[in-house]
Tab-separated table of C-alpha atoms in Angstrom:
chain	number	residue	atom	x	y	z
A	87	MET	CA	-33.441	-69.217	10.964
A	88	ASP	CA	-36.734	-67.147	11.066
A	89	ALA	CA	-36.726	-63.936	12.922
A	90	LEU	CA	-39.510	-61.465	13.973
A	91	VAL	CA	-38.406	-57.960	14.443
A	92	LEU	CA	-40.890	-55.285	16.041
A	93	THR	CA	-39.819	-51.589	15.352
A	94	ASN	CA	-41.534	-48.848	17.179
A	95	ASN	CA	-40.688	-45.673	15.270
A	96	SER	CA	-43.127	-43.574	16.998
A	97	LEU	CA	-40.715	-42.974	19.794
A	98	ASP	CA	-38.064	-40.964	17.755
A	99	VAL	CA	-35.471	-38.887	19.811
A	100	ASP	CA	-36.403	-35.871	17.818
A	101	GLN	CA	-40.281	-35.810	17.891
A	102	ALA	CA	-40.341	-33.329	15.075
A	103	LEU	CA	-38.907	-35.997	12.711
A	104	ARG	CA	-41.808	-38.578	13.287
A	105	ALA	CA	-42.040	-41.326	10.716
A	106	SER	CA	-44.912	-40.586	8.169
A	107	TYR	CA	-44.715	-43.990	6.312
A	108	SER	CA	-46.108	-47.360	6.665
A	109	ILE	CA	-44.653	-50.499	5.397
A	110	PRO	CA	-47.473	-53.250	5.039
A	111	MET	CA	-47.213	-56.050	7.482
A	112	CYS	CA	-45.973	-59.207	5.772
A	113	LEU	CA	-45.003	-61.945	7.983
A	114	PRO	CA	-43.900	-65.268	6.903
A	115	PHE	CA	-45.934	-66.680	9.594
A	116	GLN	CA	-49.860	-67.247	9.817
A	117	LYS	CA	-51.727	-66.071	12.823
A	118	ASN	CA	-52.263	-68.950	15.152
A	119	ASP	CA	-56.030	-69.062	15.786
A	120	ASN	CA	-55.504	-71.541	18.551
A	121	PHE	CA	-53.264	-69.285	20.669
A	122	THR	CA	-54.612	-68.950	24.149
A	123	GLY	CA	-53.294	-67.531	27.543
A	124	ARG	CA	-49.933	-65.665	27.704
A	125	ASP	CA	-51.899	-62.420	28.462
A	126	ARG	CA	-49.375	-61.363	31.174
A	127	GLU	CA	-46.430	-61.800	28.735
A	128	LEU	CA	-48.153	-59.937	25.851
A	129	ALA	CA	-48.917	-57.124	28.241
A	130	GLU	CA	-45.227	-57.027	29.497
A	131	ILE	CA	-44.069	-56.858	25.955
A	132	HIS	CA	-46.303	-54.014	25.204
A	133	GLU	CA	-45.402	-52.150	28.420
A	134	ALA	CA	-41.711	-52.572	27.615
A	135	LEU	CA	-42.085	-51.294	24.145
A	136	HIS	CA	-44.337	-48.334	24.987
A	137	SER	CA	-43.650	-47.345	28.644
A	138	PRO	CA	-42.980	-43.674	29.023
A	139	ASP	CA	-40.901	-44.328	32.107
A	140	THR	CA	-38.074	-45.844	30.136
A	141	PRO	CA	-34.948	-43.755	30.537
A	142	LEU	CA	-33.769	-43.831	26.960
A	143	PRO	CA	-36.106	-42.378	24.310
A	144	GLY	CA	-36.010	-43.900	20.707
A	145	ARG	CA	-36.191	-47.450	19.559
A	146	ARG	CA	-36.850	-50.170	22.076
A	147	THR	CA	-36.128	-53.905	21.874
A	148	VAL	CA	-37.495	-56.848	23.607
A	149	VAL	CA	-35.676	-60.156	23.771
A	150	LEU	CA	-37.631	-63.299	24.252
A	151	HIS	CA	-35.480	-66.059	25.582
A	152	GLY	CA	-35.864	-69.534	27.062
A	153	LEU	CA	-35.785	-73.280	26.236
A	154	GLY	CA	-36.634	-74.383	22.699
A	155	GLY	CA	-40.262	-75.445	22.299
A	156	ILE	CA	-41.868	-73.139	24.935
A	157	GLY	CA	-43.636	-70.925	22.537
A	158	LYS	CA	-41.371	-67.753	22.035
A	159	THR	CA	-42.122	-67.602	18.324
A	160	GLN	CA	-45.803	-68.004	18.912
A	161	LEU	CA	-45.774	-65.338	21.494
A	162	ALA	CA	-43.866	-62.873	19.212
A	163	ILE	CA	-46.241	-63.663	16.286
A	164	GLN	CA	-49.407	-63.209	18.459
A	165	TYR	CA	-48.104	-59.724	19.615
A	166	ALA	CA	-47.186	-58.639	15.997
A	167	TYR	CA	-50.704	-59.486	14.897
A	168	ILE	CA	-52.580	-57.942	17.945
A	169	HIS	CA	-50.509	-54.718	17.810
A	170	GLN	CA	-49.685	-54.337	14.159
A	171	LYS	CA	-51.391	-50.897	13.946
A	172	ASP	CA	-49.098	-49.556	16.626
A	173	TYR	CA	-46.076	-49.727	14.399
A	174	THR	CA	-44.983	-48.309	11.119
A	175	SER	CA	-43.553	-51.663	10.107
A	176	VAL	CA	-43.524	-55.264	11.346
A	177	TRP	CA	-41.176	-57.731	9.704
């Protein structure tokens, strides 16, 4: 089973210990140049991972769920490619 994990280490509980490393993005998936739409979903994922209004600081997780074949993997891949520079690692 393939998995895509997005980790946002810029939101550490102790801001003094910010991550100062970078792991090159190496996804086992190619970017889908035919991906269109889903702008609302991409924005919601980004907001959930970066919202300052979230009560718990630290790492945040987004779960994509739904029936098979509706594009969850393609949505996650597109988000990873669009926002790869916002993260210290994407794997």
